[in-house]
């Protein structure tokens, strides 16, 4: 059996394990063992992928395997990874692992973890698939557990938020389905394998121009593309901690990854022609998201809008379509995934203690919750792009790559998007200053205790990852670079 | 000539079952009556096995082309039989209630005779046989709809059903008379050669489509549907929504492909219009329903629109997608109707709000219902996703992208109302009335077996690619 299929199989085994467990201890045991195995597997995959590449293997995808699923319809279950998907798998494993600990004390643990594992099946399956049908299927598998995870375990206006999120993402996938069928029938390929369709590269420009917007918007909805981002703040604000982590950290990356792997890879000519429309939208996303974050007072809303801004930057960089900017986009996906997970984890922990997420009601938390507060400061600094942390590497690469275009339009867009760095600094510094520093006067807050061991584990893991990425980015960008190269070379 | 009779395997077997049940009902007393339900279910299973045994072999033309049995039609007959078996299994508890105990035999005989009629519809090679099959399928059905004759709703529903059924049959006969008048024949094989697409024949096509539209409950011919479903006993509503609809859809597709290939552009246009309004209006009306049986009625109207998508291209691969869609739809829809029936039978609750907190009171039933709803909404990894995808693929293969866009956007609406029910079960807190009623729910062996069959269908039909490939292989 192919090694990649383990990524789908393991969460399914975990589901079975959780289903059969009788006590909370057993459920936790299954989850921790499973999540650790996944993490170990993805680390091993990264290492062995690097060594295969170092050994001179230059095929665009490694560990490929394909088995026919629906022969009459030319659908197969095909897997394979390149540098980009290897890193996405690694990111997912880190988030799934830390998310398990972040949900350590959740109510109704059994059904919660069942849905959580199903979500993981969808996410992993999407990143390993190279068949359009399988990709689409896993994409939708990842969407539906969100409804129950938010609706049952969420807080605030959870029913509204869950419904809005599910329906908007489903609307996106409806557009996506048309795009996929259009690509398949337009190319006249013998299978739905992405690699084969890309190799044929024979979709006429008119057809590409019809289906590119469908695919790009379809994935873009999940990547919080400007007019379709409204599910994100409500959804993230209402979701339980680990679900926000997984959703903002990994699921939103499905959007960016899909735009790159399907829309830009398979419809390169249309991407070239139509990118200006979407560049305008993503520039709006970047700047508008940042401004929105400035006026919010709820911590989760601040981060949700910040995610809109940062994920907008991912799509923005992908549409610039230079090798450097696309590398930056993937780096930004990783960086944003890690730091936003850190943010949501910390917010969940702080909320669990103070029972408020309103910035105005908290003051001087550094006094009472030093560990969590320091974590929050680190996350904030990563978010505003301090050198040495992951945000800097990603944004720097993006803007350098985008500025390589010499024409006015691209340059103006780049400059506008650059302003988001400053705006990000404004809201990050404001929140940190307001909430963490000063004197804590609230009696209830003074009695709070700092992080427990499981919470510390989550925070330390994520901070290590963020700092590691910031300090040693070169192996990452090499790994991404070749994946990006082969995708862009198609056009 | 007489040997022709014996080649109609599944019809013979079904007639045997029907007569056996009829006489058993007349003669059995005491203990023998108590095993009536298991016996009928056993006989149905034998009938299914027998039909599956005879599945091999190619096309068969009997009585000079009056009766034509194609392999794909035989597969469809088995699927319909399977649906009937599941409905019988679900109906066990309901039939054992005080008021229905004496009418048990009637229920089986009536259902089996409609099934026989559908089998003839699917195997007809001549419009007269088709029409007789259609009538055999619809007249006993109206009796079934009015089965709870002391309930006012049920009688009203029966009356509505018989009136619309007769009207639509009349309309169709009128259309068929034009065809006979212009071509002088009613054999499908001859008609394909003699039809020219003259205006009179177009009119007859329109009448034919309208007649079938009633059976399939397509908008604008759907007005009887919600009332009949609401008034009919739940097992009958389930049977109507799945078996009856599936047979009509399959028969329509076969006839459009066999008889009217000359007018393909005309009926494609008509189907496109029907699809758009059926799916859209069905969905919009479903949004407003709070009574679950009415809700399922409108949901099944919009599902009929998706079934039509498979016909659009008018090619055999579409036929495969259609048969597969009906099989998957059968599993999911019967699961949902099964839960509704069990709950209604024990507690009398059918409103959506009554289901608040259902998951806490009865996690297993709620889970089955949720999977059924997800499958109907087309969510992976449940089989509904696969059947919807294949239907869409079939439409996209013919280049009907605008219709596809509308249909797909409608899936979002449909997801909304299916999720409303999931929300009621899983998220909304329970009120006291429901919680008290649900605690009394228990399942008989028939219900358990039926749920197991449905659940198996929902989970496995899609992920296991073999089923689709088998249907495709049979279809050639």
Coordinates of N, CA, C and O in Angstrom, one line a residue, chain B residues 67-227:
Chain B
X67 N -43.6 -7.0 -25.5 CA -42.9 -7.0 -24.2 C -41.4 -7.1 -24.5 O -40.9 -8.1 -25.1
X68 N -40.6 -6.2 -24.1 CA -39.2 -6.2 -24.4 C -38.5 -6.1 -23.0 O -38.7 -5.1 -22.3
X69 N -37.6 -7.1 -22.7 CA -37.0 -7.0 -21.5 C -35.5 -6.7 -21.7 O -34.8 -7.5 -22.3
X70 N -35.0 -5.6 -21.3 CA -33.6 -5.2 -21.4 C -32.9 -5.5 -20.1 O -33.5 -5.4 -19.1
X71 N -31.6 -5.7 -20.2 CA -30.9 -6.0 -18.9 C -31.0 -4.9 -17.9 O -31.2 -5.1 -16.7
X72 N -30.9 -3.6 -18.4 CA -30.9 -2.5 -17.5 C -32.2 -2.4 -16.8 O -32.4 -2.0 -15.6
X73 N -33.3 -2.7 -17.6 CA -34.6 -2.7 -17.0 C -34.8 -3.7 -15.9 O -35.4 -3.5 -14.9
X74 N -34.1 -4.9 -16.1 CA -34.2 -5.9 -15.1 C -33.5 -5.5 -13.8 O -33.9 -5.8 -12.7
X75 N -32.3 -4.8 -14.0 CA -31.7 -4.3 -12.8 C -32.6 -3.3 -12.1 O -32.7 -3.3 -10.9
X76 N -33.2 -2.5 -12.8 CA -34.2 -1.5 -12.2 C -35.3 -2.2 -11.5 O -35.7 -1.8 -10.4
X77 N -35.8 -3.3 -12.1 CA -36.8 -4.0 -11.4 C -36.4 -4.6 -10.0 O -37.1 -4.6 -9.1
X78 N -35.1 -5.0 -10.0 CA -34.6 -5.5 -8.8 C -34.5 -4.4 -7.7 O -34.8 -4.6 -6.6
X79 N -34.0 -3.2 -8.2 CA -33.9 -2.1 -7.3 C -35.3 -1.8 -6.7 O -35.5 -1.5 -5.5
X80 N -36.3 -1.7 -7.6 CA -37.7 -1.4 -7.1 C -38.1 -2.5 -6.1 O -38.7 -2.1 -5.1
X81 N -37.8 -3.7 -6.4 CA -38.2 -4.8 -5.5 C -37.5 -4.6 -4.2 O -38.2 -4.8 -3.1
X82 N -36.3 -4.2 -4.2 CA -35.5 -4.0 -3.0 C -36.2 -2.9 -2.1 O -36.4 -3.0 -0.9
X83 N -36.6 -1.8 -2.9 CA -37.2 -0.7 -2.2 C -38.5 -1.2 -1.5 O -38.8 -0.9 -0.4
X84 N -39.3 -2.0 -2.3 CA -40.5 -2.6 -1.7 C -40.3 -3.4 -0.5 O -41.0 -3.3 0.5
X85 N -39.2 -4.2 -0.5 CA -38.9 -5.0 0.6 C -38.6 -4.2 1.8 O -39.1 -4.5 2.9
X86 N -37.8 -3.1 1.6 CA -37.5 -2.3 2.8 C -38.8 -1.6 3.3 O -39.0 -1.5 4.5
X87 N -39.7 -1.2 2.4 CA -40.9 -0.5 2.8 C -41.7 -1.6 3.7 O -42.3 -1.2 4.7
X88 N -41.8 -2.8 3.2 CA -42.5 -3.9 3.9 C -41.9 -4.0 5.3 O -42.6 -4.2 6.3
X89 N -40.6 -4.0 5.4 CA -39.9 -4.2 6.7 C -40.3 -3.1 7.6 O -40.6 -3.4 8.8
X90 N -40.3 -1.9 7.1 CA -40.6 -0.7 8.0 C -42.1 -0.8 8.4 O -42.5 -0.3 9.4
X91 N -42.9 -1.3 7.5 CA -44.4 -1.3 7.7 C -44.8 -2.3 8.8 O -46.0 -2.2 9.3
X92 N -44.0 -3.2 9.2 CA -44.4 -4.2 10.1 C -45.1 -3.7 11.3 O -46.2 -4.1 11.7
X93 N -44.4 -2.8 12.0 CA -45.0 -2.3 13.3 C -46.3 -1.6 13.1 O -47.3 -1.8 13.8
X94 N -46.4 -0.8 12.0 CA -47.6 -0.1 11.7 C -48.7 -1.0 11.4 O -49.9 -0.8 11.8
X95 N -48.4 -2.1 10.7 CA -49.5 -3.0 10.3 C -50.0 -3.8 11.5 O -51.1 -4.4 11.4
X96 N -49.2 -3.9 12.5 CA -49.6 -4.7 13.7 C -50.5 -3.9 14.6 O -51.0 -4.4 15.6
X97 N -50.7 -2.6 14.3 CA -51.5 -1.8 15.2 C -53.0 -2.3 15.1 O -53.3 -3.0 14.1
X98 N -53.7 -1.9 16.1 CA -55.1 -2.5 16.2 C -55.9 -2.3 14.9 O -56.5 -3.2 14.4
X99 N -55.9 -1.0 14.4 CA -56.8 -0.7 13.3 C -56.4 -1.3 12.0 O -57.2 -1.5 11.1
X100 N -55.1 -1.7 11.9 CA -54.6 -2.2 10.6 C -54.5 -3.7 10.5 O -54.2 -4.3 9.5
X101 N -54.6 -4.4 11.7 CA -54.3 -5.8 11.7 C -55.1 -6.6 10.7 O -54.6 -7.4 10.0
X102 N -56.3 -6.2 10.5 CA -57.2 -7.0 9.6 C -56.9 -6.6 8.1 O -57.2 -7.4 7.2
X103 N -56.3 -5.4 7.9 CA -56.1 -5.0 6.6 C -54.7 -5.3 6.0 O -54.3 -4.9 5.0
X104 N -53.9 -6.0 6.9 CA -52.5 -6.3 6.5 C -52.4 -6.9 5.1 O -51.6 -6.4 4.3
X105 N -53.2 -7.9 4.8 CA -53.1 -8.6 3.6 C -53.4 -7.6 2.4 O -52.7 -7.7 1.4
X106 N -54.4 -6.8 2.6 CA -54.7 -5.8 1.5 C -53.5 -5.0 1.2 O -53.2 -4.7 0.0
X107 N -52.8 -4.5 2.2 CA -51.7 -3.7 2.0 C -50.6 -4.3 1.1 O -50.2 -3.8 0.1
X108 N -50.3 -5.6 1.5 CA -49.3 -6.3 0.7 C -49.8 -6.5 -0.8 O -49.0 -6.2 -1.7
X109 N -51.0 -6.9 -0.9 CA -51.5 -7.2 -2.3 C -51.5 -5.9 -3.1 O -51.1 -6.0 -4.3
X110 N -52.0 -4.8 -2.5 CA -52.0 -3.6 -3.3 C -50.6 -3.1 -3.7 O -50.4 -2.7 -4.8
X111 N -49.7 -3.2 -2.7 CA -48.3 -2.8 -3.1 C -47.7 -3.6 -4.1 O -47.1 -3.2 -5.1
X112 N -48.0 -5.0 -4.0 CA -47.4 -5.9 -5.0 C -48.0 -5.7 -6.4 O -47.3 -5.8 -7.4
X113 N -49.3 -5.3 -6.4 CA -49.8 -5.1 -7.7 C -49.3 -3.8 -8.4 O -49.1 -3.8 -9.6
X114 N -49.1 -2.8 -7.6 CA -48.4 -1.6 -8.2 C -47.0 -2.0 -8.7 O -46.6 -1.5 -9.7
X115 N -46.4 -2.8 -7.9 CA -45.0 -3.2 -8.3 C -45.0 -3.9 -9.6 O -44.2 -3.7 -10.5
X116 N -46.0 -4.8 -9.7 CA -46.2 -5.6 -11.0 C -46.4 -4.6 -12.1 O -45.8 -4.8 -13.2
X117 N -47.3 -3.6 -11.9 CA -47.6 -2.6 -13.0 C -46.3 -1.9 -13.4 O -46.0 -1.7 -14.6
X118 N -45.5 -1.6 -12.4 CA -44.2 -0.9 -12.7 C -43.3 -1.8 -13.5 O -42.6 -1.3 -14.4
X119 N -43.3 -3.1 -13.2 CA -42.4 -4.0 -13.9 C -42.9 -4.0 -15.4 O -42.0 -4.0 -16.3
X120 N -44.2 -4.0 -15.6 CA -44.6 -4.0 -17.0 C -44.3 -2.7 -17.7 O -43.9 -2.7 -18.9
X121 N -44.4 -1.6 -17.0 CA -44.0 -0.3 -17.6 C -42.6 -0.4 -18.1 O -42.3 0.1 -19.1
X122 N -41.7 -1.0 -17.2 CA -40.3 -0.9 -17.6 C -40.0 -1.9 -18.8 O -39.0 -1.7 -19.4
X123 N -40.8 -2.9 -19.0 CA -40.5 -3.8 -20.0 C -41.4 -3.7 -21.2 O -41.4 -4.6 -22.0
X124 N -42.1 -2.6 -21.3 CA -43.1 -2.6 -22.4 C -42.3 -2.2 -23.7 O -41.4 -1.5 -23.7
X125 N -42.8 -2.8 -24.8 CA -42.3 -2.4 -26.1 C -43.4 -1.8 -26.9 O -43.3 -1.7 -28.1
X126 N -44.5 -1.5 -26.3 CA -45.7 -1.0 -27.0 C -46.4 -0.1 -26.1 O -46.5 -0.3 -24.8
X127 N -47.0 1.0 -26.6 CA -47.6 2.0 -25.7 C -48.8 1.4 -24.9 O -49.1 1.9 -23.8
X128 N -49.5 0.4 -25.5 CA -50.7 -0.1 -24.8 C -50.2 -0.8 -23.5 O -50.8 -0.6 -22.5
X129 N -49.2 -1.7 -23.7 CA -48.7 -2.4 -22.5 C -48.2 -1.4 -21.5 O -48.5 -1.5 -20.3
X130 N -47.5 -0.4 -22.0 CA -47.0 0.7 -21.1 C -48.2 1.3 -20.3 O -48.1 1.5 -19.1
X131 N -49.2 1.6 -21.1 CA -50.4 2.3 -20.4 C -51.0 1.4 -19.4 O -51.4 1.8 -18.3
X132 N -51.2 0.1 -19.7 CA -51.8 -0.8 -18.8 C -50.9 -0.9 -17.5 O -51.4 -0.9 -16.4
X133 N -49.6 -1.0 -17.7 CA -48.7 -1.0 -16.6 C -48.9 0.2 -15.7 O -48.9 0.1 -14.5
X134 N -48.9 1.3 -16.4 CA -49.1 2.6 -15.7 C -50.3 2.6 -14.8 O -50.3 3.0 -13.7
X135 N -51.4 2.2 -15.4 CA -52.7 2.2 -14.7 C -52.7 1.2 -13.5 O -53.1 1.5 -12.4
X136 N -52.0 0.0 -13.8 CA -51.9 -1.0 -12.7 C -51.1 -0.4 -11.6 O -51.3 -0.8 -10.4
X137 N -50.2 0.5 -11.9 CA -49.3 1.0 -10.9 C -50.0 2.2 -10.2 O -49.7 2.4 -9.0
X138 N -51.0 2.8 -10.8 CA -51.5 4.0 -10.1 C -52.9 3.8 -9.4 O -53.1 4.4 -8.4
X139 N -53.7 2.9 -9.9 CA -55.0 2.8 -9.3 C -54.9 2.1 -7.9 O -55.5 2.7 -7.0
X140 N -54.2 1.0 -7.8 CA -54.1 0.5 -6.4 C -53.4 1.5 -5.5 O -53.6 1.5 -4.3
X141 N -52.5 2.3 -6.1 CA -51.8 3.3 -5.3 C -52.7 4.3 -4.6 O -52.5 4.6 -3.4
X142 N -53.8 4.7 -5.3 CA -54.7 5.6 -4.7 C -55.4 5.0 -3.5 O -55.7 5.6 -2.5
X143 N -55.7 3.7 -3.6 CA -56.3 3.0 -2.4 C -55.3 3.0 -1.3 O -55.7 3.1 -0.1
X144 N -54.0 2.8 -1.6 CA -53.0 2.8 -0.6 C -52.9 4.1 0.1 O -52.8 4.2 1.3
X145 N -53.0 5.2 -0.7 CA -52.9 6.5 -0.1 C -54.0 6.7 0.9 O -53.9 7.3 1.9
X146 N -55.2 6.2 0.5 CA -56.4 6.4 1.4 C -56.5 5.3 2.4 O -57.6 5.0 2.9
X147 N -55.4 4.6 2.7 CA -55.4 3.4 3.5 C -56.0 3.6 4.9 O -56.8 2.8 5.4
X148 N -55.6 4.7 5.5 CA -56.1 5.1 6.9 C -57.4 5.8 6.7 O -57.5 6.9 6.9
X149 N -58.4 5.0 6.3 CA -59.6 5.7 5.8 C -60.4 6.5 6.8 O -61.1 7.3 6.5
X150 N -60.1 6.2 8.1 CA -60.8 7.0 9.1 C -60.2 8.3 9.4 O -60.7 9.1 10.1
X151 N -58.9 8.4 8.9 CA -58.3 9.7 9.1 C -58.7 10.6 7.9 O -58.6 10.2 6.8
X152 N -59.2 11.8 8.3 CA -59.7 12.7 7.2 C -58.7 12.9 6.2 O -59.0 12.9 5.0
X153 N -57.5 13.2 6.6 CA -56.4 13.6 5.7 C -56.2 12.5 4.7 O -55.9 12.8 3.5
X154 N -56.2 11.3 5.2 CA -55.8 10.2 4.3 C -56.9 10.0 3.2 O -56.5 9.9 2.0
X155 N -58.1 10.1 3.5 CA -59.2 10.0 2.5 C -59.1 11.1 1.5 O -59.2 10.9 0.3
X156 N -58.8 12.3 2.0 CA -58.7 13.5 1.1 C -57.5 13.3 0.2 O -57.5 13.5 -1.0
X157 N -56.4 12.8 0.7 CA -55.2 12.5 -0.1 C -55.5 11.5 -1.2 O -55.0 11.7 -2.3
X158 N -56.2 10.5 -0.8 CA -56.5 9.4 -1.8 C -57.3 10.0 -2.9 O -57.1 9.7 -4.1
X159 N -58.3 10.8 -2.6 CA -59.2 11.4 -3.6 C -58.3 12.3 -4.5 O -58.4 12.3 -5.8
X160 N -57.4 13.1 -3.9 CA -56.6 14.0 -4.7 C -55.7 13.1 -5.7 O -55.5 13.4 -6.8
X161 N -55.2 12.1 -5.1 CA -54.3 11.2 -5.9 C -55.0 10.6 -7.1 O -54.5 10.7 -8.2
X162 N -56.2 10.0 -6.8 CA -56.8 9.3 -7.9 C -57.3 10.3 -9.0 O -57.2 10.1 -10.2
X163 N -57.7 11.5 -8.6 CA -58.2 12.5 -9.6 C -57.0 12.9 -10.5 O -57.1 13.0 -11.7
X164 N -55.9 13.3 -9.9 CA -54.8 13.7 -10.7 C -54.2 12.6 -11.5 O -53.8 12.8 -12.7
X165 N -54.2 11.4 -10.9 CA -53.7 10.3 -11.7 C -54.5 10.0 -12.9 O -54.0 9.8 -14.0
X166 N -55.8 10.1 -12.7 CA -56.7 9.8 -13.9 C -56.6 10.9 -14.9 O -56.5 10.7 -16.1
X167 N -56.5 12.1 -14.4 CA -56.4 13.3 -15.4 C -55.1 13.1 -16.2 O -55.1 13.3 -17.4
X168 N -54.0 12.8 -15.5 CA -52.8 12.7 -16.2 C -52.8 11.5 -17.2 O -52.3 11.6 -18.3
X169 N -53.4 10.4 -16.8 CA -53.5 9.3 -17.7 C -54.3 9.7 -18.9 O -54.0 9.3 -20.0
X170 N -55.4 10.4 -18.7 CA -56.2 10.9 -19.8 C -55.4 11.7 -20.7 O -55.5 11.6 -22.0
X171 N -54.6 12.6 -20.2 CA -53.8 13.5 -21.0 C -52.9 12.7 -21.8 O -52.7 12.9 -23.0
X172 N -52.3 11.7 -21.2 CA -51.3 10.9 -21.9 C -52.0 10.1 -23.0 O -51.4 10.0 -24.1
X173 N -53.1 9.5 -22.7 CA -53.8 8.8 -23.7 C -54.2 9.6 -24.9 O -54.0 9.2 -26.1
X174 N -54.5 10.9 -24.6 CA -54.8 11.8 -25.7 C -53.6 12.0 -26.6 O -53.7 11.9 -27.8
X175 N -52.5 12.2 -25.9 CA -51.2 12.3 -26.7 C -50.9 11.1 -27.5 O -50.5 11.1 -28.7
X176 N -51.1 9.9 -26.9 CA -50.8 8.7 -27.6 C -51.7 8.5 -28.8 O -51.3 8.0 -29.8
X177 N -53.0 9.0 -28.7 CA -53.9 8.8 -29.8 C -53.4 9.7 -31.0 O -53.5 9.2 -32.2
X178 N -52.8 10.8 -30.8 CA -52.2 11.6 -31.9 C -51.0 10.7 -32.5 O -50.9 10.7 -33.8
X179 N -50.2 10.1 -31.7 CA -49.1 9.3 -32.2 C -49.7 8.2 -33.1 O -49.2 8.0 -34.2
X180 N -50.7 7.5 -32.6 CA -51.3 6.5 -33.4 C -51.9 7.0 -34.7 O -51.7 6.4 -35.7
X181 N -52.5 8.1 -34.6 CA -53.2 8.7 -35.7 C -52.2 9.1 -36.8 O -52.4 8.9 -38.0
X182 N -51.0 9.6 -36.4 CA -50.1 10.0 -37.5 C -49.2 8.9 -38.0 O -48.7 9.0 -39.1
X183 N -49.0 7.9 -37.2 CA -48.0 6.9 -37.6 C -48.7 5.5 -37.8 O -48.1 4.7 -38.5
X184 N -49.8 5.3 -37.2 CA -50.5 4.0 -37.4 C -49.9 2.8 -36.6 O -50.2 1.7 -36.9
X185 N -49.0 3.1 -35.7 CA -48.5 2.0 -34.8 C -48.2 2.6 -33.4 O -48.1 3.8 -33.2
X186 N -48.1 1.6 -32.5 CA -47.8 2.0 -31.1 C -46.6 1.2 -30.7 O -46.2 1.3 -29.5
X187 N -46.0 0.4 -31.6 CA -44.7 -0.3 -31.2 C -43.6 0.7 -31.1 O -43.4 1.5 -32.0
X188 N -42.8 0.6 -30.0 CA -41.7 1.5 -29.8 C -40.7 1.4 -31.0 O -40.2 2.4 -31.5
X189 N -40.4 0.1 -31.4 CA -39.4 0.0 -32.4 C -39.8 0.6 -33.8 O -39.0 1.2 -34.5
X190 N -41.1 0.5 -34.1 CA -41.6 1.1 -35.3 C -41.7 2.6 -35.2 O -41.4 3.3 -36.2
X191 N -42.1 3.0 -34.1 CA -42.3 4.5 -33.9 C -41.0 5.2 -34.1 O -41.0 6.3 -34.7
X192 N -39.9 4.7 -33.7 CA -38.6 5.3 -33.8 C -38.4 5.7 -35.3 O -37.7 6.7 -35.6
X193 N -38.8 4.8 -36.1 CA -38.6 5.0 -37.6 C -39.6 5.9 -38.2 O -39.3 6.6 -39.2
X194 N -40.8 5.9 -37.7 CA -41.9 6.5 -38.4 C -42.2 8.0 -37.9 O -42.8 8.7 -38.6
X195 N -41.7 8.3 -36.7 CA -42.0 9.6 -36.2 C -41.2 10.6 -37.0 O -40.0 10.4 -37.3
X196 N -41.8 11.7 -37.3 CA -41.1 12.7 -38.2 C -40.9 14.0 -37.4 O -40.1 14.9 -37.9
X197 N -41.6 14.2 -36.3 CA -41.4 15.5 -35.7 C -42.4 16.5 -36.2 O -42.2 17.7 -36.1
X198 N -43.5 16.1 -36.7 CA -44.6 17.0 -37.2 C -45.2 17.7 -36.0 O -45.1 17.2 -34.9
X199 N -45.9 18.8 -36.2 CA -46.5 19.6 -35.1 C -47.4 18.7 -34.2 O -47.4 18.8 -33.0
X200 N -48.2 17.9 -34.9 CA -49.1 17.0 -34.1 C -48.3 16.1 -33.2 O -48.7 15.9 -32.0
X201 N -47.2 15.6 -33.7 CA -46.4 14.7 -32.9 C -45.8 15.4 -31.8 O -45.6 14.9 -30.7
X202 N -45.4 16.7 -32.0 CA -44.8 17.5 -31.0 C -45.8 17.7 -29.9 O -45.5 17.6 -28.7
X203 N -47.1 17.9 -30.3 CA -48.1 18.1 -29.3 C -48.2 16.8 -28.4 O -48.4 16.8 -27.2
X204 N -48.2 15.6 -29.1 CA -48.3 14.4 -28.4 C -47.1 14.2 -27.4 O -47.3 13.7 -26.3
X205 N -45.9 14.7 -27.9 CA -44.8 14.6 -27.0 C -45.0 15.4 -25.7 O -44.8 15.0 -24.6
X206 N -45.6 16.6 -26.0 CA -45.9 17.5 -24.8 C -46.9 16.8 -23.9 O -46.7 16.8 -22.7
X207 N -48.0 16.2 -24.4 CA -48.9 15.5 -23.6 C -48.3 14.4 -22.8 O -48.6 14.2 -21.6
X208 N -47.5 13.7 -23.5 CA -46.8 12.5 -22.9 C -45.9 13.0 -21.7 O -46.0 12.5 -20.6
X209 N -45.1 14.1 -22.0 CA -44.3 14.6 -20.9 C -45.1 15.1 -19.7 O -44.7 14.9 -18.6
X210 N -46.2 15.7 -20.1 CA -47.1 16.2 -19.0 C -47.6 15.1 -18.1 O -47.6 15.1 -16.9
X211 N -48.0 14.0 -18.8 CA -48.6 12.9 -18.1 C -47.5 12.3 -17.2 O -47.8 11.9 -16.0
X212 N -46.3 12.1 -17.7 CA -45.2 11.5 -16.9 C -44.8 12.5 -15.8 O -44.4 12.1 -14.8
X213 N -45.0 13.8 -16.1 CA -44.6 14.8 -15.1 C -45.5 14.7 -13.9 O -45.0 14.8 -12.8
X214 N -46.7 14.3 -14.1 CA -47.6 14.1 -12.9 C -47.0 12.9 -12.1 O -47.0 13.0 -10.9
X215 N -46.7 11.8 -12.8 CA -46.2 10.7 -12.0 C -44.9 11.0 -11.3 O -44.7 10.5 -10.2
X216 N -44.0 11.8 -12.0 CA -42.8 12.1 -11.4 C -42.8 13.3 -10.4 O -41.9 13.6 -9.8
X217 N -44.0 13.8 -10.3 CA -44.3 15.1 -9.6 C -43.2 16.2 -9.9 O -42.5 16.7 -9.1
X218 N -43.2 16.5 -11.2 CA -42.4 17.6 -11.6 C -43.2 18.9 -11.5 O -44.4 18.8 -11.8
X219 N -42.6 20.0 -11.2 CA -43.3 21.3 -11.2 C -43.4 21.6 -12.7 O -42.5 21.4 -13.5
X220 N -44.6 22.0 -13.2 CA -45.8 22.5 -12.5 C -46.9 21.4 -12.4 O -48.0 21.7 -12.2
X221 N -46.5 20.1 -12.4 CA -47.5 19.1 -12.3 C -47.5 18.4 -10.9 O -47.8 17.3 -10.7
X222 N -47.0 19.2 -9.9 CA -46.6 18.6 -8.6 C -47.7 18.8 -7.5 O -47.5 18.4 -6.4
X223 N -48.8 19.5 -7.9 CA -49.6 20.0 -6.8 C -50.3 18.9 -5.9 O -50.6 19.2 -4.8
X224 N -50.4 17.7 -6.4 CA -50.9 16.7 -5.6 C -50.0 16.2 -4.5 O -50.3 15.6 -3.5
X225 N -48.7 16.4 -4.8 CA -47.6 15.6 -4.0 C -47.7 15.9 -2.5 O -47.8 14.9 -1.8
X226 N -47.6 17.1 -2.1 CA -47.4 17.4 -0.7 C -48.7 16.9 0.1 O -48.5 16.2 1.1
X227 N -49.9 17.1 -0.5 CA -51.1 16.7 0.3 C -51.1 15.2 0.3 O -51.5 14.6 1.4

